[in-house]
Amino acid sequence: MKTVDSINFAGKRALIRVDFNVPLNENFEVTDETRIKAAIPTLKKILKDDGSIVLMSHLGRPKEGPTNKYSLKHIVKNVSKLLGSNVLFAEDCIGSGAFAGSAALKPGEVLLLENLRFYKEEEKGDEAFAQKLSKHGDIYVNDAFGTAHRSHASTAVIAKFFGQEAKCFGYVMAGEVASIDKVLNKAEKPFTAIIGGAKVSDKILIIEQLMNKANNILIGGGMAFTFVKAMGGQIGKSLCEDDRLETARELLAKAKQKGVNIYIPTDAIIADNFSNDANKKESKINVIPDGWMGLDAGPETVKMNNEVIMNSKTILWNGPMGVLK
Ligand code: 3PG
Ligand code: MG
């Protein structure tokens, strides 16, 4: 894997796709800086070389274009504090001000672009949008591991607008890939994979790969309900991808054939609404009443998962097992 170590950034503008999708509270303060901290070594290497930096990221899932709540301006001070240097901000990632800003960068300077998802072209993987973004830098650095499973304009499509010698990965990406390689190829058995998150469609490839490596796969989070429905259960108004029921059945059949134990939750904490003051109760997972939805693992499932985890020598965890806001 080619990383920033193989490039001298002196006098160059590095366009870095980071994952600064961090949680903000109601006052728009960052409540967890982990993802920003993680990116700092990559940024420092480039600044040490005497390069300049254009940072681009998404924040949340804005649907209506520019929205204050999802503005990356809220995180500028955090990036600046953690990096120990001033960070400029461009209010529109492909506006004329943004291009003037990136063109004027001097060695050692850093510019953060506004939320890429204020343009629907980002998630669509639009080529023209990716090409525009590519004009912000001489070298493209992908360090957005948390977004690596999305083939969006700034994560995948943009790479084609840079020559082989002008693109590489950052340290976050390299570190995560090394960890995954270690887990997949040198795992001590029993090896248990915990796979959560909202969508089966996001996890099909990883589950298929893990079936060749893991002894146990614990399924959780929103996608568990697609599996439960695929097995004939009633899931009320829980999250479900109806177009993936067949996929879920195929995954279960494949696991059986390979002798991998797949654990689907057996009970859930259900609620009649997605809010803090909703009515809540426990339920078997396959008889969730109409109008109710599963939002977390039930006590029986927690106990089952605990037992499997405590008997494992290697754990790989991907995705939340309950609602995460
Ligand atoms: C994440 O936090 O999962 C990543 O930043 C990707 O965000 P997304 O799930 O909204 O694409
Ligand atoms: Mg996600």
Coordinates of C-alpha atoms in Angstrom, one line a residue, residues 29-298:
E29 CA -19.6 21.4 19.9
V30 CA -17.7 18.2 19.0
T31 CA -18.3 15.6 21.7
D32 CA -15.8 13.0 20.4
E33 CA -12.6 14.1 18.7
T34 CA -11.3 10.6 18.0
R35 CA -11.5 10.9 14.2
I36 CA -9.9 14.3 14.1
K37 CA -7.0 13.1 16.4
A38 CA -6.5 10.1 14.2
A39 CA -5.9 12.2 11.1
I40 CA -3.3 14.4 12.7
P41 CA -0.1 12.3 12.0
T42 CA -0.9 12.3 8.3
L43 CA -1.4 16.1 8.3
K44 CA 1.8 16.7 10.3
K45 CA 3.9 14.6 7.9
I46 CA 2.7 16.8 5.0
L47 CA 3.3 20.0 6.8
K48 CA 6.7 18.9 7.9
D49 CA 7.6 18.3 4.3
D50 CA 6.6 22.0 3.7
G51 CA 3.5 21.1 1.8
S52 CA 0.0 22.7 2.2
I53 CA -3.3 20.9 2.9
V54 CA -6.8 21.1 1.6
L55 CA -9.1 18.9 3.9
M56 CA -12.4 17.6 2.7
S57 CA -15.0 15.5 4.5
H58 CA -18.7 14.9 5.0
L59 CA -20.5 15.5 8.2
G60 CA -23.8 13.7 8.9
R61 CA -26.3 13.0 6.2
P62 CA -27.7 16.3 5.0
K63 CA -30.5 15.9 2.6
E64 CA -31.4 19.5 1.7
G65 CA -28.1 21.0 0.7
P66 CA -26.4 23.5 3.0
T67 CA -27.7 23.2 6.6
N68 CA -26.1 24.9 9.5
K69 CA -26.4 21.8 11.7
Y70 CA -24.1 19.9 9.3
S71 CA -21.6 22.6 8.6
L72 CA -17.9 21.7 9.1
K73 CA -17.3 25.3 10.3
H74 CA -18.3 23.9 13.7
I75 CA -15.1 21.8 13.9
V76 CA -12.5 24.2 12.6
K77 CA -11.3 25.1 16.1
N78 CA -11.0 21.5 17.1
V79 CA -8.8 20.7 14.0
S80 CA -6.8 23.8 14.6
K81 CA -6.2 23.0 18.3
L82 CA -5.3 19.3 17.7
L83 CA -3.0 20.2 14.8
G84 CA -1.5 23.2 16.6
S85 CA -1.8 25.5 13.6
N86 CA -4.3 27.8 12.1
V87 CA -7.0 26.3 9.9
L88 CA -8.8 28.3 7.2
F89 CA -12.3 27.5 6.1
A90 CA -14.1 27.6 2.7
E91 CA -17.8 28.0 2.9
D92 CA -18.6 26.0 -0.3
C93 CA -16.4 23.1 -1.3
I94 CA -16.5 24.0 -5.0
G95 CA -17.3 27.7 -4.8
S96 CA -15.0 30.3 -6.3
G97 CA -13.9 31.3 -2.8
A98 CA -12.8 27.7 -2.1
F99 CA -10.8 27.6 -5.3
A100 CA -9.2 31.0 -4.6
G101 CA -8.4 29.7 -1.1
S102 CA -6.8 26.5 -2.2
A103 CA -4.9 28.2 -5.0
A104 CA -3.4 30.8 -2.5
L105 CA -2.2 28.3 0.0
K106 CA 1.4 28.6 1.1
P107 CA 3.5 25.8 2.5
G108 CA 2.4 25.0 6.0
E109 CA -1.2 26.3 5.5
V110 CA -4.3 24.3 5.9
L111 CA -7.8 24.9 4.4
L112 CA -10.9 22.9 5.4
L113 CA -13.7 22.7 2.8
E114 CA -17.4 22.8 3.7
N115 CA -19.3 19.6 3.9
L116 CA -19.1 17.6 0.6
R117 CA -22.6 16.2 1.1
F118 CA -24.1 19.7 0.6
Y119 CA -23.9 18.6 -3.0
K120 CA -25.9 15.5 -3.9
E121 CA -23.2 14.8 -6.5
E122 CA -20.9 13.6 -3.7
E123 CA -23.0 10.5 -2.7
K124 CA -23.9 9.9 -6.4
G125 CA -20.2 9.6 -7.2
D126 CA -20.7 12.3 -9.9
E127 CA -17.6 12.5 -12.1
A128 CA -17.8 16.2 -12.9
F129 CA -18.1 17.0 -9.2
A130 CA -15.1 14.8 -8.4
Q131 CA -13.1 16.4 -11.2
K132 CA -13.9 19.9 -9.8
L133 CA -12.8 18.8 -6.3
S134 CA -9.6 17.4 -7.8
K135 CA -8.5 20.9 -8.8
H136 CA -7.9 21.7 -5.1
G137 CA -4.8 19.7 -4.9
D138 CA -1.6 18.4 -6.7
I139 CA -1.7 15.1 -4.7
Y140 CA -4.7 13.2 -3.5
V141 CA -4.5 11.5 -0.1
N142 CA -7.2 9.2 1.0
D143 CA -7.3 8.8 4.7
A144 CA -11.0 8.4 5.3
F145 CA -11.1 4.8 6.5
G146 CA -14.6 5.3 8.1
T147 CA -16.0 6.2 4.7
A148 CA -14.0 3.7 2.7
H149 CA -17.0 1.5 2.1
R150 CA -18.8 4.3 0.1
S151 CA -17.9 4.8 -3.5
H152 CA -18.6 8.5 -3.4
A153 CA -17.1 11.3 -5.5
S154 CA -14.4 12.3 -3.0
T155 CA -13.5 8.7 -1.8
A156 CA -13.4 6.6 -5.0
V157 CA -14.2 8.5 -8.2
I158 CA -11.7 11.4 -7.6
A159 CA -8.7 9.1 -7.7
K160 CA -8.9 8.8 -11.4
F161 CA -8.1 12.5 -11.8
F162 CA -4.6 12.0 -10.3
G163 CA -1.7 10.1 -11.9
Q164 CA -0.2 7.0 -10.1
E165 CA 2.6 9.2 -8.7
A166 CA 0.2 11.8 -7.3
K167 CA -2.1 9.7 -5.1
C168 CA -1.6 7.7 -1.9
F169 CA -3.2 6.6 1.4
G170 CA -2.7 8.3 4.8
Y171 CA -1.7 6.7 8.0
V172 CA -5.2 6.1 9.3
M173 CA -6.0 4.0 6.3
A174 CA -2.7 2.2 6.4
G175 CA -3.0 1.5 10.1
E176 CA -6.6 0.1 9.8
V177 CA -5.7 -2.0 6.8
A178 CA -2.7 -3.5 8.7
S179 CA -5.0 -4.3 11.7
I180 CA -7.5 -6.0 9.4
D181 CA -4.8 -8.0 7.7
K182 CA -3.5 -9.1 11.1
V183 CA -7.0 -10.2 12.3
L184 CA -7.9 -11.9 9.0
N185 CA -4.6 -13.7 8.5
K186 CA -3.2 -14.3 12.0
A187 CA -6.3 -14.6 14.1
E188 CA -6.1 -16.9 17.1
K189 CA -9.2 -19.2 17.2
P190 CA -12.0 -19.1 18.2
F191 CA -12.4 -16.0 16.1
T192 CA -15.6 -14.1 16.5
A193 CA -16.8 -11.2 14.3
I194 CA -19.4 -8.8 15.6
I195 CA -21.2 -7.2 12.7
G196 CA -23.7 -4.4 13.4
G197 CA -25.0 -1.4 11.6
A198 CA -28.2 -0.5 9.8
K199 CA -27.8 -2.2 6.5
V200 CA -27.2 -5.7 5.2
S201 CA -26.3 -4.2 1.9
D202 CA -23.3 -2.3 3.4
K203 CA -22.0 -5.5 5.0
I204 CA -22.6 -8.3 2.5
L205 CA -19.0 -8.4 1.3
I206 CA -17.4 -8.3 4.7
I207 CA -19.7 -11.1 6.0
E208 CA -18.9 -13.2 3.0
Q209 CA -15.2 -12.7 3.5
L210 CA -15.4 -13.4 7.2
M211 CA -17.1 -16.7 6.6
N212 CA -13.8 -17.9 5.3
K213 CA -12.0 -16.9 8.5
A214 CA -14.3 -16.6 11.5
N215 CA -15.8 -19.3 13.7
N216 CA -18.6 -17.2 14.9
I217 CA -20.4 -14.2 13.5
L218 CA -22.7 -12.1 15.8
I219 CA -25.2 -10.1 13.8
G220 CA -26.7 -7.0 15.5
G221 CA -28.0 -3.5 15.0
G222 CA -30.6 -2.5 12.4
M223 CA -29.6 -5.1 9.9
A224 CA -30.5 -8.0 12.3
F225 CA -34.2 -7.3 11.5
T226 CA -33.6 -8.0 7.8
F227 CA -32.3 -11.4 8.8
V228 CA -35.2 -11.9 11.2
K229 CA -37.8 -11.1 8.6
A230 CA -36.0 -13.3 6.1
M231 CA -36.4 -16.2 8.5
G232 CA -40.2 -15.5 8.7
G233 CA -40.3 -13.3 11.8
Q234 CA -42.6 -10.3 12.4
I235 CA -40.5 -7.2 13.0
G236 CA -43.2 -4.4 13.3
K237 CA -41.8 -1.2 12.0
S238 CA -38.1 -2.0 12.7
L239 CA -35.5 -1.1 10.1
C240 CA -35.5 -3.6 7.2
E241 CA -34.2 -3.8 3.7
D242 CA -36.9 -5.6 1.9
D243 CA -34.9 -5.9 -1.2
R244 CA -32.2 -7.8 0.7
L245 CA -34.3 -10.6 2.3
E246 CA -33.0 -13.1 -0.3
T247 CA -29.4 -11.9 0.3
A248 CA -29.9 -12.5 4.0
R249 CA -31.2 -16.1 3.4
E250 CA -28.2 -16.8 1.1
L251 CA -25.8 -15.6 3.7
L252 CA -27.3 -17.8 6.3
A253 CA -27.2 -20.8 3.9
K254 CA -23.6 -20.1 3.1
A255 CA -22.7 -20.0 6.7
K256 CA -24.3 -23.3 7.4
Q257 CA -22.5 -24.9 4.5
K258 CA -19.1 -23.5 5.7
G259 CA -19.8 -24.5 9.3
V260 CA -19.7 -20.9 10.6
N261 CA -22.0 -20.1 13.5
I262 CA -24.1 -17.1 12.8
Y263 CA -25.9 -15.7 15.9
I264 CA -29.0 -13.6 15.1
P265 CA -30.5 -11.8 18.1
T266 CA -33.4 -13.6 19.8
D267 CA -34.9 -10.7 21.6
A268 CA -34.9 -6.9 21.5
I269 CA -35.7 -3.7 23.3
I270 CA -38.5 -2.3 21.3
A271 CA -40.2 1.1 21.3
D272 CA -43.3 2.7 19.8
N273 CA -41.3 5.6 18.5
F274 CA -37.7 6.7 17.7
S275 CA -37.4 9.1 20.6
N276 CA -36.2 9.3 24.2
D277 CA -39.7 9.5 25.6
A278 CA -41.1 6.6 23.6
N279 CA -42.8 3.6 25.4
K280 CA -40.2 0.8 25.7
K281 CA -40.4 -2.9 26.5
E282 CA -38.6 -6.2 25.8
S283 CA -39.9 -8.6 23.1
K284 CA -38.9 -11.8 21.4
I285 CA -37.4 -10.5 18.2
N286 CA -39.7 -12.4 15.8
V287 CA -43.0 -11.3 17.3
I288 CA -42.6 -7.5 17.4
P289 CA -46.1 -5.9 17.3
D290 CA -47.2 -3.6 14.5
G291 CA -46.3 0.0 15.3
W292 CA -43.2 -1.0 17.4
M293 CA -39.6 -1.2 16.4
G294 CA -36.5 -2.9 17.7
L295 CA -33.8 -0.5 18.8
D296 CA -31.4 -2.5 20.8
A297 CA -30.4 -6.1 21.8
G298 CA -32.6 -7.7 24.5

